[in-house]
């Protein structure tokens, strides 16, 4: 490894970020300078980047983004929120609990944290304020719950992690020590995310209950009304079927994640136009614009991050980092603790997809050397980075919730730290007990 290459890559990257350059420019600029210093042909830079965006699984990215945008316009998200409200019933802090449940449901069709926050927040924040919840608290619980959108499958970050990790073979030393590692695939990541997603949601529900009990936020009703629940389910039956069709098709092997995203689009168009009759042509055009903007931004980051990551691997930087960490301790729990704290810090400053693409080539070899399953690593990385949506200064969900709810970002931050703490505890549980992640894929034959 050439020491100056590390300085050029990371020094150039952070210098450009501090100058205000977009993350894509920072990654690409640092990588191009390193290419030139190493005497490599710049044409190879473009070839590597072009190959990175030509993979079939990556087609799932724009398809899931479009499906999520269309489902919001088709009234599917509103019906999922109605179901969540009736299920919360008399629970203390019922509307807060309903917000967590609604984000859980919408996460199963969205795959995006900010999209989940926006779709649920537009309905739930005004409802909570009307029920005498503090406006900043209503915004905080929505911003915290929105992070579930990238953990509950289908998840855009899971697609990106899968693409980033699929080409990385375990180091020969790790194979010699632990034997062959389990396979990694995007469908397996989707299945593995279910139980960790429920654990993360449970931690938020418990914290919401504790805070609501202290502040006197009561339930929506005196008792559960099975008639109301049944009515909400009848009205929202087509909304509930959306995640069942998407995930059921993937889990049964009927179609791939990419194909399931296409199925979701056509299902949403059918429901929105012919059954709900709420999906207008203008909303479809707006959904297409949103999809184009989000997909273009992600592909540009991927374009630059793959070249950056390739240089890291070629210079054996991940291997050197792995050796350095293992020289400090060989305790897997200490390694997990260091990595989770590092990911929580990175999530505060870096966009999730960019962080995944940059860090996977560094972190995965370290965890292979500890004998960790790559699927488990992927889920822990995504869970840890999901907290970044609710922590400043980047915290995208904070800005979305602020725009919808009317509270300032500072007011929301003052109320959100208990949820950050609850989420962090849940991440450590998921990391320290791998079977919570791997049990369901094993049950389904992965």
Tab-separated table of C-alpha atoms in Angstrom, residues 265-436:
chain	number	residue	atom	x	y	z
A	265	UNK	CA	-45.616	-0.461	-10.141
A	266	UNK	CA	-48.277	-2.151	-12.235
A	267	UNK	CA	-50.206	-3.253	-9.141
A	268	UNK	CA	-50.230	0.335	-7.856
A	269	UNK	CA	-51.351	1.719	-11.215
A	270	UNK	CA	-54.219	-0.799	-11.310
A	271	UNK	CA	-55.334	-0.097	-7.725
A	272	UNK	CA	-54.916	3.680	-7.986
A	273	UNK	CA	-56.722	4.069	-11.326
A	274	UNK	CA	-59.407	1.371	-11.279
A	275	UNK	CA	-60.101	0.563	-7.602
A	276	UNK	CA	-59.296	3.648	-5.484
A	277	UNK	CA	-59.738	5.965	-8.474
A	278	UNK	CA	-57.441	8.532	-6.865
A	279	UNK	CA	-54.387	8.295	-9.122
A	280	UNK	CA	-54.436	11.190	-11.573
A	281	UNK	CA	-52.242	11.714	-14.620
A	282	UNK	CA	-50.576	14.770	-13.022
A	283	UNK	CA	-49.638	12.670	-9.966
A	284	UNK	CA	-48.101	10.013	-12.206
A	285	UNK	CA	-45.977	12.667	-13.945
A	286	UNK	CA	-44.878	14.050	-10.569
A	287	UNK	CA	-43.932	10.535	-9.416
A	288	UNK	CA	-41.828	10.075	-12.539
A	289	UNK	CA	-40.033	13.382	-11.899
A	290	UNK	CA	-39.315	12.378	-8.293
A	291	UNK	CA	-37.999	9.000	-9.421
A	292	UNK	CA	-35.741	10.561	-12.046
A	293	UNK	CA	-34.243	13.016	-9.563
A	294	UNK	CA	-33.601	10.449	-6.791
A	295	UNK	CA	-32.287	7.753	-9.151
A	296	UNK	CA	-29.985	10.161	-10.967
A	297	UNK	CA	-28.491	11.363	-7.703
A	298	UNK	CA	-27.891	7.809	-6.451
A	299	UNK	CA	-26.366	6.602	-9.726
A	300	UNK	CA	-23.953	9.530	-9.811
A	301	UNK	CA	-22.808	8.706	-6.276
A	302	UNK	CA	-22.496	5.024	-7.197
A	303	UNK	CA	-20.557	5.965	-10.348
A	304	UNK	CA	-17.882	7.721	-8.262
A	305	UNK	CA	-17.979	5.509	-5.144
A	306	UNK	CA	-17.222	2.295	-7.058
A	307	UNK	CA	-13.991	3.755	-8.470
A	308	UNK	CA	-13.077	5.102	-5.021
A	309	UNK	CA	-13.721	1.662	-3.499
A	310	UNK	CA	-11.754	-0.131	-6.233
A	311	UNK	CA	-8.699	1.988	-5.439
A	312	UNK	CA	-9.068	1.191	-1.728
A	313	UNK	CA	-9.112	-2.553	-2.453
A	314	UNK	CA	-6.210	-2.392	-4.945
A	315	UNK	CA	-4.065	-0.585	-2.382
A	316	UNK	CA	-5.011	-3.164	0.311
A	317	UNK	CA	-6.345	-0.399	2.548
A	318	UNK	CA	-9.254	-2.546	3.899
A	319	UNK	CA	-6.830	-5.367	4.710
A	320	UNK	CA	-4.532	-2.960	6.537
A	321	UNK	CA	-7.443	-1.557	8.549
A	322	UNK	CA	-8.580	-5.107	9.379
A	323	UNK	CA	-5.104	-6.015	10.608
A	324	UNK	CA	-4.926	-2.843	12.704
A	325	UNK	CA	-8.280	-3.495	14.348
A	326	UNK	CA	-7.489	-7.134	15.011
A	327	UNK	CA	-4.169	-6.132	16.564
A	328	UNK	CA	-6.135	-4.042	19.096
A	329	UNK	CA	-8.588	-6.790	20.035
A	330	UNK	CA	-9.918	-10.083	18.730
A	331	UNK	CA	-13.118	-9.782	20.769
A	332	UNK	CA	-15.995	-9.748	18.287
A	333	UNK	CA	-18.198	-7.697	20.640
A	334	UNK	CA	-15.548	-4.996	20.946
A	335	UNK	CA	-15.136	-4.932	17.164
A	336	UNK	CA	-18.914	-4.613	16.722
A	337	UNK	CA	-19.000	-1.815	19.304
A	338	UNK	CA	-16.264	0.127	17.502
A	339	UNK	CA	-17.966	-0.344	14.125
A	340	UNK	CA	-21.439	0.637	15.372
A	341	UNK	CA	-20.130	3.803	17.050
A	342	UNK	CA	-18.219	4.631	13.863
A	343	UNK	CA	-21.320	4.064	11.691
A	344	UNK	CA	-23.482	6.210	13.975
A	345	UNK	CA	-20.896	8.991	13.637
A	346	UNK	CA	-20.655	8.613	9.845
A	347	UNK	CA	-24.469	8.629	9.558
A	348	UNK	CA	-24.531	12.083	11.121
A	349	UNK	CA	-22.508	13.559	8.271
A	350	UNK	CA	-22.897	11.358	5.197
A	351	UNK	CA	-25.850	10.308	3.049
A	352	UNK	CA	-26.737	6.647	3.663
A	353	UNK	CA	-26.220	5.238	0.168
A	354	UNK	CA	-22.883	7.000	-0.236
A	355	UNK	CA	-21.743	5.732	3.169
A	356	UNK	CA	-22.635	2.145	2.211
A	357	UNK	CA	-20.764	2.311	-1.085
A	358	UNK	CA	-17.662	3.834	0.518
A	359	UNK	CA	-17.558	1.732	3.698
A	360	UNK	CA	-18.479	-1.754	2.454
A	361	UNK	CA	-15.017	-2.370	0.899
A	362	UNK	CA	-13.475	-1.335	4.236
A	363	UNK	CA	-15.782	-2.977	6.797
A	364	UNK	CA	-16.672	-6.269	5.118
A	365	UNK	CA	-13.082	-7.653	5.077
A	366	UNK	CA	-12.752	-6.764	8.777
A	367	UNK	CA	-15.902	-8.706	9.651
A	368	UNK	CA	-14.933	-11.634	7.420
A	369	UNK	CA	-11.756	-11.895	9.503
A	370	UNK	CA	-13.997	-12.143	12.591
A	371	UNK	CA	-16.039	-14.915	10.976
A	372	UNK	CA	-19.182	-12.762	10.621
A	373	UNK	CA	-21.884	-13.639	8.113
A	374	UNK	CA	-22.015	-11.001	5.319
A	375	UNK	CA	-25.821	-10.854	5.449
A	376	UNK	CA	-25.720	-10.116	9.168
A	377	UNK	CA	-23.073	-7.436	8.563
A	378	UNK	CA	-25.256	-5.808	5.920
A	379	UNK	CA	-28.294	-5.630	8.194
A	380	UNK	CA	-26.317	-4.151	11.116
A	381	UNK	CA	-24.708	-1.560	8.802
A	382	UNK	CA	-28.106	-0.511	7.428
A	383	UNK	CA	-29.724	-0.392	10.900
A	384	UNK	CA	-26.873	1.768	12.234
A	385	UNK	CA	-26.950	4.129	9.265
A	386	UNK	CA	-30.751	4.431	9.547
A	387	UNK	CA	-30.199	6.365	12.784
A	388	UNK	CA	-28.396	8.973	10.694
A	389	UNK	CA	-31.785	10.025	9.282
A	390	UNK	CA	-32.730	11.359	12.729
A	391	UNK	CA	-29.431	12.893	13.889
A	392	UNK	CA	-28.074	16.328	12.938
A	393	UNK	CA	-26.450	17.890	11.051
A	394	UNK	CA	-27.463	15.803	7.983
A	395	UNK	CA	-30.621	14.134	9.410
A	396	UNK	CA	-32.859	14.189	6.319
A	397	UNK	CA	-35.923	13.038	8.281
A	398	UNK	CA	-35.529	15.993	10.651
A	399	UNK	CA	-35.860	18.466	7.784
A	400	UNK	CA	-38.787	16.574	6.246
A	401	UNK	CA	-40.631	16.449	9.593
A	402	UNK	CA	-39.822	20.098	10.239
A	403	UNK	CA	-41.222	21.138	6.869
A	404	UNK	CA	-44.421	19.162	7.421
A	405	UNK	CA	-45.000	19.792	11.126
A	406	UNK	CA	-43.900	23.414	11.417
A	407	UNK	CA	-41.452	22.873	14.306
A	408	UNK	CA	-37.883	24.028	13.931
A	409	UNK	CA	-35.162	21.423	13.492
A	410	UNK	CA	-33.705	22.480	16.863
A	411	UNK	CA	-37.032	21.812	18.619
A	412	UNK	CA	-37.283	18.362	17.042
A	413	UNK	CA	-33.674	17.480	17.936
A	414	UNK	CA	-34.418	18.370	21.575
A	415	UNK	CA	-37.192	15.725	21.590
A	416	UNK	CA	-35.639	13.008	19.438
A	417	UNK	CA	-32.633	11.914	21.539
A	418	UNK	CA	-34.596	9.272	23.559
A	419	UNK	CA	-35.539	7.590	20.272
A	420	UNK	CA	-31.909	7.715	19.093
A	421	UNK	CA	-30.903	5.997	22.343
A	422	UNK	CA	-33.631	3.339	21.965
A	423	UNK	CA	-32.602	2.653	18.357
A	424	UNK	CA	-28.934	2.358	19.374
A	425	UNK	CA	-29.755	-0.238	22.047
A	426	UNK	CA	-31.735	-2.206	19.440
A	427	UNK	CA	-28.759	-2.110	17.035
A	428	UNK	CA	-26.451	-3.603	19.671
A	429	UNK	CA	-28.977	-6.383	20.313
A	430	UNK	CA	-29.145	-7.147	16.574
A	431	UNK	CA	-25.342	-7.094	16.253
A	432	UNK	CA	-24.591	-9.236	19.305
A	433	UNK	CA	-27.198	-11.915	18.480
A	434	UNK	CA	-26.718	-12.870	14.798
A	435	UNK	CA	-29.485	-15.491	14.817
A	436	UNK	CA	-32.068	-12.727	15.124
